[in-house]
PDB file of C-alpha atoms in Angstrom:
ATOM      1  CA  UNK E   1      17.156 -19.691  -5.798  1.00 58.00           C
ATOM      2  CA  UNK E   2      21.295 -19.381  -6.891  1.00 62.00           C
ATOM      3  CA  UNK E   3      20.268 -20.998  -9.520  1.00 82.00           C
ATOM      4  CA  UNK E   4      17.330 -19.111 -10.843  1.00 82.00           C
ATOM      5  CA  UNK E   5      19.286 -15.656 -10.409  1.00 85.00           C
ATOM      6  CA  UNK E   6      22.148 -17.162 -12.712  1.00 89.00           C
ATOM      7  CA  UNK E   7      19.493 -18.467 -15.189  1.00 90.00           C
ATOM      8  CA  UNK E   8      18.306 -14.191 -14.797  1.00 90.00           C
ATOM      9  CA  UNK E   9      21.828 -13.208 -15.482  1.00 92.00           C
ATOM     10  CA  UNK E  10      22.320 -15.122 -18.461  1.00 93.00           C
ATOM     11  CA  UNK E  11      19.344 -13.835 -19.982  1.00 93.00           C
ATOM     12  CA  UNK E  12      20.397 -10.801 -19.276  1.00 93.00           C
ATOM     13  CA  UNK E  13      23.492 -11.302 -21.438  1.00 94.00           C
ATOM     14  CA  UNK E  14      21.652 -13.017 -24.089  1.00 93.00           C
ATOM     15  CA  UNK E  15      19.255  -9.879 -24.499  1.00 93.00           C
ATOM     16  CA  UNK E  16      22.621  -7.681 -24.147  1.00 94.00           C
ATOM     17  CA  UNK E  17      24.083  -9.495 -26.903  1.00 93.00           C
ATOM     18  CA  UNK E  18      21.011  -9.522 -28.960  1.00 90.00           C
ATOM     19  CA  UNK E  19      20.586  -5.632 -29.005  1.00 88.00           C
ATOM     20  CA  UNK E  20      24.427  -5.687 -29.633  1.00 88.00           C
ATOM     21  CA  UNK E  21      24.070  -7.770 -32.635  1.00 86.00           C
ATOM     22  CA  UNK E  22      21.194  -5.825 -33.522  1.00 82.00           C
ATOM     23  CA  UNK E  23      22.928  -1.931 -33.017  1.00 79.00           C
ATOM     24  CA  UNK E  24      26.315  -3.446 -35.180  1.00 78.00           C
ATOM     25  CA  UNK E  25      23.855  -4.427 -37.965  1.00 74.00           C
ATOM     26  CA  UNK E  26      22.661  -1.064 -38.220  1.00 70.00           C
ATOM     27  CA  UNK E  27      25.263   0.721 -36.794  1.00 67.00           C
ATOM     28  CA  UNK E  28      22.767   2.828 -35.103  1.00 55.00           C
ATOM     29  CA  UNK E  29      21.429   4.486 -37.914  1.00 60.00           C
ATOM     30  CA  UNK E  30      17.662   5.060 -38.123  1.00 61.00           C
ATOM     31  CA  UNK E  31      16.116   3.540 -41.608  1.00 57.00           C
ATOM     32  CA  UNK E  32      18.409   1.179 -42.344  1.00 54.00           C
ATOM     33  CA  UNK E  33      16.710  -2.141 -43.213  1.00 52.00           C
ATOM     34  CA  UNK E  34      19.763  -4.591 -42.122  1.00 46.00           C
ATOM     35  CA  UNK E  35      18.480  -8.120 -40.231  1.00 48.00           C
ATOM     36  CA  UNK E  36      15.727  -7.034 -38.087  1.00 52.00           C
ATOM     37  CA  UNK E  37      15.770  -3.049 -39.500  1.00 54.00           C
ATOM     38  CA  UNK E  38      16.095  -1.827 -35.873  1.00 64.00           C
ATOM     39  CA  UNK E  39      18.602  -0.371 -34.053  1.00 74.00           C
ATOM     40  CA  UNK E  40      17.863  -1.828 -30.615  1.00 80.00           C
ATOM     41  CA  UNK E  41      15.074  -4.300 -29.933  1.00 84.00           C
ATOM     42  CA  UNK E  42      12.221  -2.587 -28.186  1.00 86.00           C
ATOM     43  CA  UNK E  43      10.483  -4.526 -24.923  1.00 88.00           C
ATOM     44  CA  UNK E  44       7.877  -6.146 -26.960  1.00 89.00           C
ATOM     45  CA  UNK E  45      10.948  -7.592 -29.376  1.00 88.00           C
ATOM     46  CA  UNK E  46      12.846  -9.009 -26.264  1.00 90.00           C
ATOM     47  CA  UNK E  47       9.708 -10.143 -24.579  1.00 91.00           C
ATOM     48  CA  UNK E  48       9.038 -12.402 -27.765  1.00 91.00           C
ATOM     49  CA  UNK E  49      12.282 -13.909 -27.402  1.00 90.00           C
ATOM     50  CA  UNK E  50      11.621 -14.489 -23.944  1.00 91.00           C
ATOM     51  CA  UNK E  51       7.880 -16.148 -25.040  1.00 91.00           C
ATOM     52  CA  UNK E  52      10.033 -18.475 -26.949  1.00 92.00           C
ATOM     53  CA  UNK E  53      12.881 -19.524 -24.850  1.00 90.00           C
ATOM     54  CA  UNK E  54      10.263 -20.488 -22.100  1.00 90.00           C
ATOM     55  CA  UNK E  55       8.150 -22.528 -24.651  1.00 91.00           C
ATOM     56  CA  UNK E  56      11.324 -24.478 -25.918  1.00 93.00           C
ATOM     57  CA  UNK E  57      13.240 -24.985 -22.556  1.00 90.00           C
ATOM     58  CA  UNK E  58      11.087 -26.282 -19.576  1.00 88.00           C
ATOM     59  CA  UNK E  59      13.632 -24.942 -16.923  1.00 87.00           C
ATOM     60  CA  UNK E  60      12.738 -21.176 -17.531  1.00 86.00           C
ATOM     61  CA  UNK E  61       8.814 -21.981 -17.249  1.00 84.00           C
ATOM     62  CA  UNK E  62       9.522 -22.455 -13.072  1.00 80.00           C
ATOM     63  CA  UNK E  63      10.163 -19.353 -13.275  1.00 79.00           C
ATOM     64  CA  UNK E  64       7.146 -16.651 -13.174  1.00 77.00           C
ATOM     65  CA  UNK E  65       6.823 -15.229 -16.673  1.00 78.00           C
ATOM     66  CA  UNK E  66       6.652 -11.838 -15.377  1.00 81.00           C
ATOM     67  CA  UNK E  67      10.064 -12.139 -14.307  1.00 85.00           C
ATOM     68  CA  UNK E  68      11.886 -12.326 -17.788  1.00 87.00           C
ATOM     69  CA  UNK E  69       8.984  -9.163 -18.639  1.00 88.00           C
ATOM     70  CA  UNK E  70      10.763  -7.450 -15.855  1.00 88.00           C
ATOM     71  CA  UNK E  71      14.425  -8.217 -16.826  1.00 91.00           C
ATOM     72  CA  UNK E  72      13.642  -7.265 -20.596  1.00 92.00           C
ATOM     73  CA  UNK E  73      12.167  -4.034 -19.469  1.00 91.00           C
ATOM     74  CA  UNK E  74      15.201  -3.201 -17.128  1.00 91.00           C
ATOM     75  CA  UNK E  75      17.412  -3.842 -19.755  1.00 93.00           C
ATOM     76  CA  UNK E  76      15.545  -1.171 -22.465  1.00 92.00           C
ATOM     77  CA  UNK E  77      15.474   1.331 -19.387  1.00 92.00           C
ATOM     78  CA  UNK E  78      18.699   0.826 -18.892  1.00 92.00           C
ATOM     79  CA  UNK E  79      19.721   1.346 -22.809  1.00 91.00           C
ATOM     80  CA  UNK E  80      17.648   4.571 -22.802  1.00 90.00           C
ATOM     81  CA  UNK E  81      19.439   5.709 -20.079  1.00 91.00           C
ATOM     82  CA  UNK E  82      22.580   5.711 -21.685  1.00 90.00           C
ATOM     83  CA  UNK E  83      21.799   6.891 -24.752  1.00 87.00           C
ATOM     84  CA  UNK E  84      20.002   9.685 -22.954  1.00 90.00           C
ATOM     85  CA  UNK E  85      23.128  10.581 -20.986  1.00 90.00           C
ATOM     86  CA  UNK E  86      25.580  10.556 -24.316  1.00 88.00           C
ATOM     87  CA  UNK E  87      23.114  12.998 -25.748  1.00 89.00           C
ATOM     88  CA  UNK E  88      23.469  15.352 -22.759  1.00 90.00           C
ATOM     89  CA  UNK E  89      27.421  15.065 -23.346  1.00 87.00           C
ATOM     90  CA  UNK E  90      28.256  13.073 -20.337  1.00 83.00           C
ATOM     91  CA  UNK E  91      30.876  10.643 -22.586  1.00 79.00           C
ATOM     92  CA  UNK E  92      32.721   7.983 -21.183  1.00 79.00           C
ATOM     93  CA  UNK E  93      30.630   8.268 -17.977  1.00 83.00           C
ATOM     94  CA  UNK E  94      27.236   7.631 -19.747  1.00 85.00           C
ATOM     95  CA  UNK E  95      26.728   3.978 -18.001  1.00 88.00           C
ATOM     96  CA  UNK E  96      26.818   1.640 -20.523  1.00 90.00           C
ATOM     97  CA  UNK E  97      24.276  -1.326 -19.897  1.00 92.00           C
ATOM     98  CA  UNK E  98      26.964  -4.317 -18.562  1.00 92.00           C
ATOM     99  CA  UNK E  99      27.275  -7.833 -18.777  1.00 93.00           C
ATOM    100  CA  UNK E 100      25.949 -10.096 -15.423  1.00 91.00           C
ATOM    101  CA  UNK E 101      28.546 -12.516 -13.747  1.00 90.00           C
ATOM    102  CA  UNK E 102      26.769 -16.120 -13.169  1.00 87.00           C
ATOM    103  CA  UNK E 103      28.862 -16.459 -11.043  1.00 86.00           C
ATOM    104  CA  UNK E 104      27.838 -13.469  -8.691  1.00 83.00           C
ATOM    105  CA  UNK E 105      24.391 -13.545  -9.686  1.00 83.00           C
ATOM    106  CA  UNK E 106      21.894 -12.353  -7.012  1.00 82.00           C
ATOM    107  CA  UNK E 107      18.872 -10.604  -8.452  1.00 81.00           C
ATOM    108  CA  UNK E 108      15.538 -12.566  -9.014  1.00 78.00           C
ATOM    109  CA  UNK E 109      12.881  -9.720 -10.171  1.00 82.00           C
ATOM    110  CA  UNK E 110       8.739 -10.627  -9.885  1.00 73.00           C
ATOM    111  CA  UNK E 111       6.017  -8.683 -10.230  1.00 71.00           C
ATOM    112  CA  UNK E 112       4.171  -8.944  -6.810  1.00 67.00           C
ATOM    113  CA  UNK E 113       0.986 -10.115  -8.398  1.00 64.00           C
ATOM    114  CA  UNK E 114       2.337 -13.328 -10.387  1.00 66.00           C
ATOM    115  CA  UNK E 115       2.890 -16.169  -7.706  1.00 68.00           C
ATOM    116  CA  UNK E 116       4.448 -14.290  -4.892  1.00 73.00           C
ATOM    117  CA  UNK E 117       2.267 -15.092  -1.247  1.00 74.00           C
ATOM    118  CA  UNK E 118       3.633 -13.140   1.551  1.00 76.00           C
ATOM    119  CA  UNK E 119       1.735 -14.315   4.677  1.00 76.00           C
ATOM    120  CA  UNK E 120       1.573 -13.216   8.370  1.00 76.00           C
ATOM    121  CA  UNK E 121       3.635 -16.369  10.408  1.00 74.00           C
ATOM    122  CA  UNK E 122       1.673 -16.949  12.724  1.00 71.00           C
ATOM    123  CA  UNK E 123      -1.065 -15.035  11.361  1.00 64.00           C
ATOM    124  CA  UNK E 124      -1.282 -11.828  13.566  1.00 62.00           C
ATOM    125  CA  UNK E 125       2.106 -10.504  13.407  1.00 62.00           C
ATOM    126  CA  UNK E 126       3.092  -7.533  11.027  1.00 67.00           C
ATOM    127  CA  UNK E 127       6.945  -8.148  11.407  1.00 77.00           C
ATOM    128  CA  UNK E 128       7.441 -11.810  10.916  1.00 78.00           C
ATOM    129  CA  UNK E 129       6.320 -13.505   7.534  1.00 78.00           C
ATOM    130  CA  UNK E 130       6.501 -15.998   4.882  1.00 78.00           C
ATOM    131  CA  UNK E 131       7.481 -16.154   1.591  1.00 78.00           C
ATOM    132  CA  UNK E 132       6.108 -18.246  -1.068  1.00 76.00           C
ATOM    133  CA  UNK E 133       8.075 -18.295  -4.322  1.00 72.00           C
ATOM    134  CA  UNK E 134       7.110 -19.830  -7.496  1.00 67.00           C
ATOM    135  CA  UNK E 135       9.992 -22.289  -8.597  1.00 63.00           C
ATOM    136  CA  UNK E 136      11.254 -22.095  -4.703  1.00 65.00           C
ATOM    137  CA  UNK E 137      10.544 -25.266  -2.573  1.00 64.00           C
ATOM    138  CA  UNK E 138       9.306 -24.459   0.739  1.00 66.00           C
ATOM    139  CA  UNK E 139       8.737 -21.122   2.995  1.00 66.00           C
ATOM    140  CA  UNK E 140      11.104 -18.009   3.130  1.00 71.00           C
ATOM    141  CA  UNK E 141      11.192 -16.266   6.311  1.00 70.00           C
ATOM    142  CA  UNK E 142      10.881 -12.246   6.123  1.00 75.00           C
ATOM    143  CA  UNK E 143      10.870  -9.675   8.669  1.00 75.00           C
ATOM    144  CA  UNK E 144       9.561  -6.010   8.263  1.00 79.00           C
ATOM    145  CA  UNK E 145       7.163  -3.711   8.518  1.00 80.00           C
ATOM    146  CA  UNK E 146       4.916  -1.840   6.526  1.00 78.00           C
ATOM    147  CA  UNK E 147       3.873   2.127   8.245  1.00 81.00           C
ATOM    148  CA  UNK E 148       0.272   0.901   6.608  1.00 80.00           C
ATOM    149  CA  UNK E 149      -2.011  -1.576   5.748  1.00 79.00           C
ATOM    150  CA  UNK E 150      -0.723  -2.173   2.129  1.00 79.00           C
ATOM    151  CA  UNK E 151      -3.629  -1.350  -0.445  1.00 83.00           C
ATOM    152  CA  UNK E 152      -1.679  -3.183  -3.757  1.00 81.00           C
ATOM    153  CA  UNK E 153       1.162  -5.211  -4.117  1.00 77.00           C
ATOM    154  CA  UNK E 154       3.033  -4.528  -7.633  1.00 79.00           C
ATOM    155  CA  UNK E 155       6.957  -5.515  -7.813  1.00 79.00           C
ATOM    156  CA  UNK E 156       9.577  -7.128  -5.994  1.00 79.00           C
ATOM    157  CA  UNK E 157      13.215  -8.025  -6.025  1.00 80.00           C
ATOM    158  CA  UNK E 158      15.329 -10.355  -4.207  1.00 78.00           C
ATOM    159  CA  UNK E 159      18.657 -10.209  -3.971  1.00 79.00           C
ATOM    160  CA  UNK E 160      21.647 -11.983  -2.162  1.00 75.00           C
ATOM    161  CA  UNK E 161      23.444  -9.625  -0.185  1.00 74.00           C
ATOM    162  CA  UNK E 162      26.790 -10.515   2.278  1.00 74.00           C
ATOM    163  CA  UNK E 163      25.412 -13.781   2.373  1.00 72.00           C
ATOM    164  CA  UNK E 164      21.737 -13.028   3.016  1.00 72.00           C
ATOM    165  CA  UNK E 165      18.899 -13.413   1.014  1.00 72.00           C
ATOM    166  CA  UNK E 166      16.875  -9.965   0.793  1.00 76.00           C
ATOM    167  CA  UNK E 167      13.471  -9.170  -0.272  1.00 76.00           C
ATOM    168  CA  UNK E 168      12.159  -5.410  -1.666  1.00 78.00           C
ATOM    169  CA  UNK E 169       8.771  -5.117  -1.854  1.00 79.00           C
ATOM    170  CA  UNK E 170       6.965  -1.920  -4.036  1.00 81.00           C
ATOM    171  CA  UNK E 171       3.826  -1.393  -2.643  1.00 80.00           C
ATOM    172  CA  UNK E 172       0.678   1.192  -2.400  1.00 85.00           C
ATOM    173  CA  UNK E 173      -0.390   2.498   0.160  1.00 86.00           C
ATOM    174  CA  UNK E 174      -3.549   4.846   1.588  1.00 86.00           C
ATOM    175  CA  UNK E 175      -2.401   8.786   1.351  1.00 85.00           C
ATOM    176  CA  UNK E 176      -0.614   9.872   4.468  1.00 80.00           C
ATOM    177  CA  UNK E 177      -1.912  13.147   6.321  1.00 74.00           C
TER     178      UNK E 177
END
């Protein structure tokens, strides 16, 4: 799993760089026609580069396609963000979209639906479970609670934290009273 979350982080930094390259080419200026005659790829854009990466390099397809979709959208949210936040004045502070140490990497996003089994343990219990990960050998042990039967899983993240491996699960649930 390191290994995957570094392979995350360096795509990161590739799509960073790309939308770097991309913004100096145009120097942010809407109209201008230089190389790809956009100031910042879009989702879709980065999403084809991700299309392609996993077709040419057979270590990325372990890994759920959703989760470079979910890295690629992260990273235009996070680019809105701070341009959003420089137009409201805030300056330095704005939170410009950073590069990801390999060496600290520790964030492996999936959409819920795309590979992901969380099971009961022993079948019965709604604390103890197990994982299933694509690209993962073997179980993951969980522990938690949901207030509710869950009606739809949608995304998750796992992420190393002191030493642990965490997982955050989005999910719906019926309408509380």
């Amino acid at each position: 799993m390191v290994n995957q979350c570094q392979m995350i982080a360096m795509l990161w930094n590739a799509l960073l760089q790309r939308n770097e390259d991309c913004y100096r080419r145009t120097k942010g200026q809407k109209g201008v026609l230089h190389g790809e005659g956009k100031p910042l790829l879009t989702h879709f854009d980065m999403l084809k580069e991700v299309t392609i990466l996993r077709r040419e390099c057979p270590e990325w397809r372990q890994l759920s396609s959703w989760t470079g979709n979910r890295v690629a959208f992260a990273l235009e949210q996070a680019f809105k963000g701070f341009f959003r936040r420089a137009k409201q004045g805030a300056g330095a502070s704005s939170g410009y979209p950073k590069y990801r140490s390999t060496r600290k990497a520790n964030w492996l996003p999936h959409i819920f639906y795309s590979g992901i089994k969380l099971k009961p343990s022993d079948g019965i219990s709604k604390k103890k479970w197990r994982l299933v990960l694509p690209g993962v050998p073997g179980n993951i042990r969980a522990f938690g609670e949901f207030p509710s039967q869950p009606l739809a899983w949608t995304n998750s993240d796992i992420r190393q934290l002191q030493g642990s491996w965490w997982l955050s699960v989005c999910v719906d649930l019926a309408p509380r009273r």
